[in-house]
Amino acid sequence: MSTPYSGAPTTQAPPTPIYVGLDLSLTSTGVATIHGDIVTVRRVASKATQGNTSDTAARLDRVVAEILGSIPLTEHTHVAIEGPSYGSVGFGQHVRAGLWWLVRTELARAGVDTIIAAPSTVKKYATGKGNAGKDAVLAAVVKRYSNVDVTGNDEADALVLAAICARRAGAPIEDSLPAVQAEAVAAVTR
């Protein structure tokens, strides 16, 4: 009895990696997805609660579920999250930190490859300057990725994060990028 030949080439192509950028926010999280030639951006909106910590916890649960529900959680998904802003203060920053850690933890549980890019890294990749303002980042993103309908700062940051993720994996979506901007990728962490 012979064994069938198992070395025959397969016609099935390897799965296309999915690169996701998350600009986490309590009111309007930006989510960008790059899957092959398809680039999309969207927002996950949430209204503030004026209640106790139980209300805040429930809100965080809803926001995290919607964020995670908006991205494919597969072994071929790679996510870049904007790192925390350590200079921010107040109760809102405390809750934002909770959101950040909840999302980061759920991505780790799902086995999703995740990198962290500091806010200055996102700005530098977009504009060449790590201290650029939000509107300068938005303008640079709208110009560079003119085929994507980016309408706000959160979507712009998310798209830059997804682009950083793709470039770090060796699959840049830009035809070219000034060296100072491309070098920003070296600053990402896990």
XYZ file of N, CA and C in Angstrom, residues 8-188:
543
model
N 3.045 17.866 -3.057
C 2.480 18.634 -4.165
C 2.249 20.072 -3.733
N 2.518 21.013 -4.633
C 2.293 22.418 -4.264
C 0.813 22.682 -4.013
N 0.560 23.549 -3.109
C -0.817 23.927 -2.808
C -1.180 25.183 -3.591
N -2.432 25.311 -3.932
C -2.877 26.507 -4.652
C -3.364 27.576 -3.692
N -3.417 27.239 -2.440
C -3.906 28.195 -1.449
C -2.780 29.141 -1.028
N -3.019 30.422 -1.185
C -2.033 31.429 -0.795
C -2.013 31.567 0.723
N -0.876 31.958 1.272
C -0.842 32.180 2.722
C -1.779 33.326 3.096
N -2.296 33.308 4.317
C -3.200 34.383 4.742
C -2.517 35.747 4.682
N -3.284 36.743 4.315
C -2.770 38.109 4.266
C -2.763 38.682 5.679
N -1.627 39.199 6.132
C -1.595 39.807 7.464
C -2.556 41.001 7.550
N -3.032 41.239 8.743
C -3.923 42.364 9.017
C -3.204 43.262 10.019
N -3.074 44.543 9.666
C -2.405 45.508 10.540
C -3.444 46.484 11.067
N -3.468 46.647 12.378
C -4.477 47.480 13.029
C -3.788 48.548 13.867
N -4.317 49.758 13.820
C -3.860 50.836 14.682
C -4.992 51.255 15.597
N -4.699 51.405 16.885
C -5.700 51.820 17.869
C -5.246 53.086 18.579
N -6.021 54.152 18.419
C -5.810 55.393 19.164
C -6.901 55.429 20.226
N -6.584 54.896 21.396
C -7.591 54.697 22.437
C -8.038 56.007 23.064
N -9.338 56.105 23.270
C -9.947 57.289 23.870
C -11.232 56.869 24.561
N -11.601 57.600 25.586
C -12.859 57.323 26.278
C -14.066 57.801 25.487
N -13.877 58.762 24.605
C -15.014 59.308 23.859
C -15.008 58.942 22.388
N -13.828 58.787 21.773
C -13.762 58.508 20.337
C -12.454 57.801 19.997
N -12.466 56.482 20.099
C -11.287 55.685 19.758
C -11.181 55.570 18.247
N -9.996 55.826 17.728
C -9.739 55.634 16.305
C -9.259 54.218 16.057
N -9.833 53.571 15.030
C -9.445 52.218 14.645
C -9.132 52.231 13.155
N -7.923 51.839 12.791
C -7.541 51.740 11.377
C -7.120 50.308 11.099
N -7.526 49.804 9.945
C -7.196 48.441 9.548
C -6.604 48.442 8.148
N -5.490 47.757 7.997
C -4.855 47.558 6.694
C -4.876 46.058 6.429
N -5.587 45.654 5.392
C -5.685 44.240 5.019
C -5.451 44.158 3.517
N -4.223 43.838 3.145
C -3.861 43.868 1.733
C -3.903 45.301 1.236
N -4.656 45.522 0.168
C -4.779 46.870 -0.396
C -5.945 47.656 0.193
N -6.663 47.060 1.122
C -7.840 47.718 1.696
C -7.459 48.385 3.016
N -7.680 49.685 3.075
C -7.383 50.464 4.282
C -8.674 51.124 4.736
N -9.048 50.893 5.985
C -10.271 51.490 6.519
C -9.977 52.175 7.847
N -10.762 53.188 8.143
C -10.700 53.851 9.446
C -12.119 53.987 9.970
N -12.237 53.972 11.283
C -13.538 54.186 11.916
C -13.322 54.679 13.332
N -14.430 55.078 13.935
C -14.399 55.536 15.329
C -15.293 54.651 16.178
N -14.875 54.448 17.400
C -15.709 53.810 18.408
C -16.025 54.907 19.412
N -17.273 55.359 19.409
C -17.676 56.486 20.256
C -18.290 55.999 21.563
N -18.132 56.809 22.604
C -18.714 56.512 23.905
C -19.019 57.824 24.609
N -20.159 57.865 25.262
C -20.526 59.061 26.024
C -20.052 58.913 27.464
N -19.644 60.024 28.025
C -19.168 60.041 29.406
C -20.290 59.693 30.371
N -19.906 59.045 31.455
C -20.863 58.759 32.519
C -20.561 59.683 33.688
N -21.571 60.074 34.384
C -21.400 60.963 35.535
C -21.766 60.234 36.820
N -21.510 58.952 36.838
C -21.909 58.169 37.998
C -20.733 57.717 38.826
N -20.943 56.603 39.465
C -19.931 56.054 40.359
C -18.968 55.145 39.594
N -18.096 54.491 40.328
C -17.112 53.634 39.670
C -17.762 52.441 38.976
N -18.913 51.993 39.458
C -19.618 50.901 38.774
C -20.067 51.336 37.387
N -20.549 52.581 37.271
C -20.936 53.110 35.959
C -19.720 53.206 35.036
N -18.610 53.662 35.590
C -17.387 53.782 34.797
C -16.906 52.410 34.348
N -16.959 51.433 35.233
C -16.537 50.072 34.881
C -17.419 49.498 33.772
N -18.716 49.729 33.863
C -19.630 49.239 32.827
C -19.341 49.923 31.491
N -19.060 51.216 31.543
C -18.718 51.947 30.316
C -17.442 51.380 29.702
N -16.429 51.147 30.524
C -15.182 50.583 30.015
C -15.414 49.217 29.378
N -16.232 48.395 30.012
C -16.549 47.081 29.437
C -17.174 47.222 28.055
N -18.114 48.165 27.919
C -18.778 48.378 26.618
C -17.783 48.857 25.569
N -16.943 49.815 25.941
C -15.981 50.376 24.987
C -14.978 49.307 24.559
N -14.451 48.552 25.508
C -13.485 47.500 25.181
C -14.122 46.466 24.259
N -15.346 46.051 24.564
C -16.030 45.062 23.717
C -16.226 45.590 22.302
N -16.584 46.852 22.164
C -16.789 47.410 20.829
C -15.469 47.555 20.076
N -14.423 47.970 20.767
C -13.110 48.084 20.116
C -12.657 46.714 19.622
N -12.687 45.728 20.506
C -12.234 44.391 20.124
C -13.141 43.776 19.066
N -14.422 44.112 19.105
C -15.350 43.614 18.094
C -15.144 44.241 16.731
N -14.403 45.331 16.675
C -14.200 46.026 15.401
C -12.939 45.568 14.672
N -12.173 44.676 15.293
C -10.958 44.182 14.633
C -10.966 42.655 14.604
N -10.394 42.079 13.547
C -10.313 40.618 13.495
C -9.227 40.120 14.447
N -9.596 39.289 15.384
C -8.634 38.762 16.351
C -8.162 37.400 15.856
N -7.179 37.407 14.959
C -6.657 36.174 14.380
C -5.162 36.085 14.636
N -4.594 34.935 14.308
C -3.148 34.777 14.452
C -2.392 35.602 13.419
N -3.104 36.160 12.438
C -2.482 36.966 11.389
C -2.697 38.464 11.611
N -3.267 38.813 12.759
C -3.522 40.213 13.090
C -2.370 40.764 13.921
N -1.937 41.958 13.553
C -0.877 42.659 14.278
C -1.429 44.031 14.647
N -1.296 44.413 15.905
C -1.896 45.653 16.398
C -0.826 46.592 16.943
N -0.994 47.871 16.642
C -0.171 48.922 17.252
C -1.108 49.818 18.057
N -0.776 50.017 19.317
C -1.555 50.882 20.208
C -0.705 52.097 20.547
N -1.344 53.268 20.565
C -0.617 54.448 21.032
C -0.389 54.306 22.528
N 0.838 54.533 22.945
C 1.183 54.426 24.352
C 0.540 55.524 25.179
N 0.579 55.365 26.485
C -0.022 56.360 27.372
C 0.690 57.709 27.295
N -0.054 58.747 27.625
C 0.503 60.092 27.735
C 0.811 60.316 29.210
N 2.068 60.185 29.569
C 2.440 60.235 30.983
C 2.336 61.623 31.595
N 2.204 62.649 30.783
C 2.095 64.000 31.311
C 0.672 64.404 31.667
N -0.303 63.587 31.290
C -1.706 63.923 31.571
C -2.029 63.660 33.037
N -2.973 64.447 33.570
C -3.353 64.308 34.975
C -4.870 64.313 35.106
N -5.344 63.963 36.286
C -6.766 64.038 36.586
C -7.459 62.688 36.501
N -8.736 62.690 36.909
C -9.520 61.458 36.940
C -9.656 60.846 35.554
N -9.838 61.681 34.536
C -9.971 61.177 33.170
C -8.764 60.358 32.752
N -7.582 60.802 33.141
C -6.367 60.054 32.804
C -6.362 58.705 33.502
N -6.861 58.666 34.716
C -6.937 57.411 35.463
C -7.837 56.416 34.728
N -8.981 56.884 34.248
C -9.912 56.016 33.523
C -9.323 55.621 32.166
N -8.663 56.558 31.472
C -8.014 56.232 30.187
C -6.959 55.145 30.375
N -6.220 55.221 31.476
C -5.226 54.183 31.759
C -5.910 52.831 31.942
N -7.068 52.846 32.591
C -7.832 51.606 32.736
C -8.235 51.040 31.386
N -8.728 51.904 30.499
C -9.102 51.474 29.148
C -7.893 50.887 28.430
N -6.769 51.581 28.510
C -5.552 51.129 27.831
C -5.172 49.723 28.288
N -5.138 49.527 29.606
C -4.729 48.222 30.121
C -5.754 47.132 29.832
N -7.019 47.454 29.856
C -8.030 46.445 29.518
C -7.876 45.982 28.070
N -7.702 46.917 27.151
C -7.531 46.553 25.740
C -6.241 45.765 25.559
N -5.160 46.254 26.146
C -3.866 45.564 26.007
C -3.945 44.148 26.552
N -4.587 43.961 27.687
C -4.715 42.642 28.298
C -5.548 41.708 27.432
N -6.660 42.204 26.897
C -7.512 41.357 26.049
C -6.802 40.953 24.762
N -6.011 41.850 24.193
C -5.234 41.492 23.000
C -4.216 40.403 23.337
N -3.574 40.519 24.492
C -2.614 39.495 24.916
C -3.319 38.159 25.124
N -4.477 38.184 25.751
C -5.242 36.943 25.965
C -5.633 36.282 24.654
N -5.921 37.103 23.656
C -6.313 36.576 22.344
C -5.102 36.139 21.523
N -3.899 36.372 22.041
C -2.692 35.981 21.335
C -2.348 36.874 20.161
N -2.842 38.113 20.179
C -2.601 39.049 19.080
C -1.265 39.760 19.293
N -0.422 39.725 18.265
C 0.861 40.422 18.295
C 0.588 41.918 18.443
N 1.131 42.527 19.489
C 0.835 43.929 19.785
C 2.118 44.701 20.063
N 2.204 45.888 19.455
C 3.317 46.792 19.722
C 2.761 48.108 20.261
N 3.620 48.847 20.947
C 3.231 50.122 21.548
C 4.090 51.224 20.938
N 3.442 52.288 20.480
C 4.154 53.447 19.937
C 3.807 54.665 20.786
N 4.812 55.301 21.332
C 4.609 56.507 22.137
C 3.969 57.597 21.281
N 3.221 58.514 21.901
C 2.626 59.613 21.133
C 3.653 60.359 20.277
N 4.860 60.561 20.797
C 5.886 61.263 20.014
C 6.326 60.447 18.798
N 6.286 59.134 18.899
C 6.628 58.271 17.763
C 5.581 58.390 16.669
N 4.317 58.420 17.059
C 3.226 58.579 16.089
C 3.388 59.911 15.359
N 3.648 60.971 16.115
C 3.817 62.303 15.518
C 5.020 62.349 14.582
N 6.113 61.735 14.997
C 7.330 61.744 14.176
C 7.122 60.952 12.886
N 6.449 59.817 12.963
C 6.196 59.019 11.762
C 5.316 59.798 10.784
N 4.352 60.520 11.319
C 3.420 61.269 10.466
C 4.046 62.519 9.870
N 4.809 63.257 10.676
C 5.251 64.593 10.249
C 6.762 64.787 10.184
N 7.514 63.906 10.829
C 8.958 64.102 10.929
C 9.365 64.803 12.208
N 8.373 65.262 12.982
C 8.641 65.960 14.245
C 7.864 65.286 15.375
N 8.575 64.894 16.418
C 7.945 64.213 17.540
C 7.091 65.097 18.418
N 7.141 66.413 18.196
C 6.338 67.335 19.007
C 5.265 68.035 18.171
N 4.937 67.494 17.011
C 3.933 68.108 16.131
C 2.566 68.129 16.808
N 1.779 69.127 16.480
C 0.425 69.227 17.011
C -0.531 68.265 16.315
N -1.680 68.045 16.947
C -2.672 67.117 16.396
C -3.118 67.506 14.990
N -3.321 68.795 14.757
C -3.784 69.222 13.438
C -2.710 69.041 12.371
N -1.436 69.171 12.753
C -0.345 68.923 11.802
C -0.305 67.446 11.419
N -0.545 66.575 12.393
C -0.606 65.137 12.113
C -1.769 64.848 11.173
N -2.937 65.402 11.476
C -4.113 65.190 10.625
C -3.840 65.649 9.197
N -3.266 66.832 9.041
C -2.980 67.362 7.702
C -2.003 66.461 6.951
N -0.970 65.986 7.637
C 0.012 65.106 6.995
C -0.616 63.781 6.579
N -1.488 63.252 7.425
C -2.150 61.980 7.121
C -3.095 62.132 5.936
N -3.889 63.187 5.925
C -4.825 63.417 4.817
C -4.060 63.546 3.503
N -2.910 64.195 3.545
C -2.101 64.371 2.329
C -1.456 63.049 1.892
N -0.837 62.341 2.824
C -0.106 61.116 2.469
C -1.043 59.974 2.091
N -2.134 59.821 2.808
C -3.058 58.706 2.562
C -4.354 59.255 1.972
N -4.241 59.920 0.848
C -5.391 60.618 0.253
C -6.496 59.671 -0.206
N -6.193 58.390 -0.336
C -7.204 57.415 -0.742
C -8.051 56.914 0.427
N -7.745 57.377 1.643
C -8.482 56.960 2.837
C -9.263 58.157 3.365
N -10.522 57.938 3.702
C -11.387 59.018 4.183
C -11.165 59.245 5.681
N -10.148 60.022 6.001
C -9.806 60.340 7.391
C -10.449 61.673 7.732
N -11.291 61.685 8.777
C -12.044 62.897 9.096
C -11.736 63.487 10.468
N -10.846 62.873 11.225
C -10.559 63.414 12.551
C -9.212 62.959 13.069
N -8.789 63.586 14.161
C -7.485 63.301 14.757
C -7.352 61.853 15.218
N -8.425 61.299 15.783
C -8.356 59.924 16.278
C -8.152 58.941 15.133
N -8.847 59.145 14.019
C -8.663 58.283 12.850
C -7.265 58.466 12.256
N -6.771 59.700 12.239
C -5.429 59.967 11.705
C -4.372 59.240 12.528
N -4.449 59.365 13.844
C -3.480 58.682 14.703
C -3.567 57.168 14.523
N -4.777 56.634 14.429
C -4.954 55.192 14.245
C -4.341 54.729 12.929
N -4.522 55.513 11.871
C -3.951 55.140 10.577
C -2.426 55.165 10.627
N -1.859 56.151 11.288
C -0.401 56.193 11.440
C 0.073 54.967 12.218
N -0.640 54.603 13.262
C -0.276 53.422 14.047
C -0.327 52.152 13.199
N -1.369 52.001 12.388
C -1.461 50.828 11.507
C -0.315 50.827 10.498
N 0.030 52.005 9.977
C 1.139 52.111 9.024
C 2.472 51.758 9.689
N 2.660 52.194 10.932
C 3.865 51.830 11.688
C 3.927 50.313 11.843
N 2.805 49.720 12.188
C 2.717 48.272 12.379
C 3.094 47.537 11.087
N 2.544 47.987 9.968
C 2.831 47.355 8.675
C 4.306 47.520 8.303
N 4.837 48.715 8.480
C 6.251 48.960 8.134
C 7.159 48.107 9.013
N 6.850 48.010 10.288
C 7.676 47.213 11.198
C 7.689 45.747 10.781
N 6.586 45.278 10.197
C 6.490 43.889 9.740
C 7.097 43.687 8.350
N 7.607 44.772 7.752
C 8.217 44.662 6.436
C 7.242 44.798 5.287
N 6.062 45.357 5.560
C 5.033 45.523 4.531
C 4.521 46.961 4.516
N 5.400 47.944 4.279
C 4.959 49.347 4.338
C 3.882 49.655 3.307
N 2.958 50.528 3.682
C 1.895 50.906 2.744
C 2.253 52.159 1.966
N 3.321 52.835 2.364
C 3.760 54.028 1.649
C 4.784 53.615 0.593
N 4.712 54.261 -0.576
C 5.716 54.005 -1.611
C 7.086 54.482 -1.154
N 7.105 55.597 -0.467
C 8.358 56.115 0.085
C 8.026 56.938 1.323
N 9.035 57.130 2.145
C 8.864 57.885 3.381
C 10.221 58.483 3.729
N 10.276 59.766 4.093
C 11.560 60.350 4.490
C 12.203 59.525 5.610
N 13.521 59.429 5.570
C 14.257 58.594 6.526
C 13.925 58.934 7.974
N 13.820 60.216 8.313
C 13.547 60.607 9.699
C 12.203 60.044 10.166
N 11.253 59.949 9.264
C 9.954 59.397 9.628
C 10.016 57.874 9.738
N 10.660 57.229 8.787
C 10.783 55.771 8.820
C 11.553 55.310 10.057
N 12.528 56.106 10.491
C 13.329 55.756 11.666
C 12.496 55.714 12.942
N 11.359 56.367 12.953
C 10.502 56.379 14.144
C 10.063 54.972 14.530
N 9.993 54.074 13.564
C 9.545 52.703 13.824
C 10.453 52.005 14.834
N 11.725 52.363 14.856
C 12.673 51.724 15.772
C 12.326 51.980 17.236
N 11.520 52.989 17.510
C 11.200 53.348 18.896
C 10.027 52.564 19.478
N 9.339 51.740 18.685
C 8.193 51.011 19.228
C 8.660 49.922 20.184
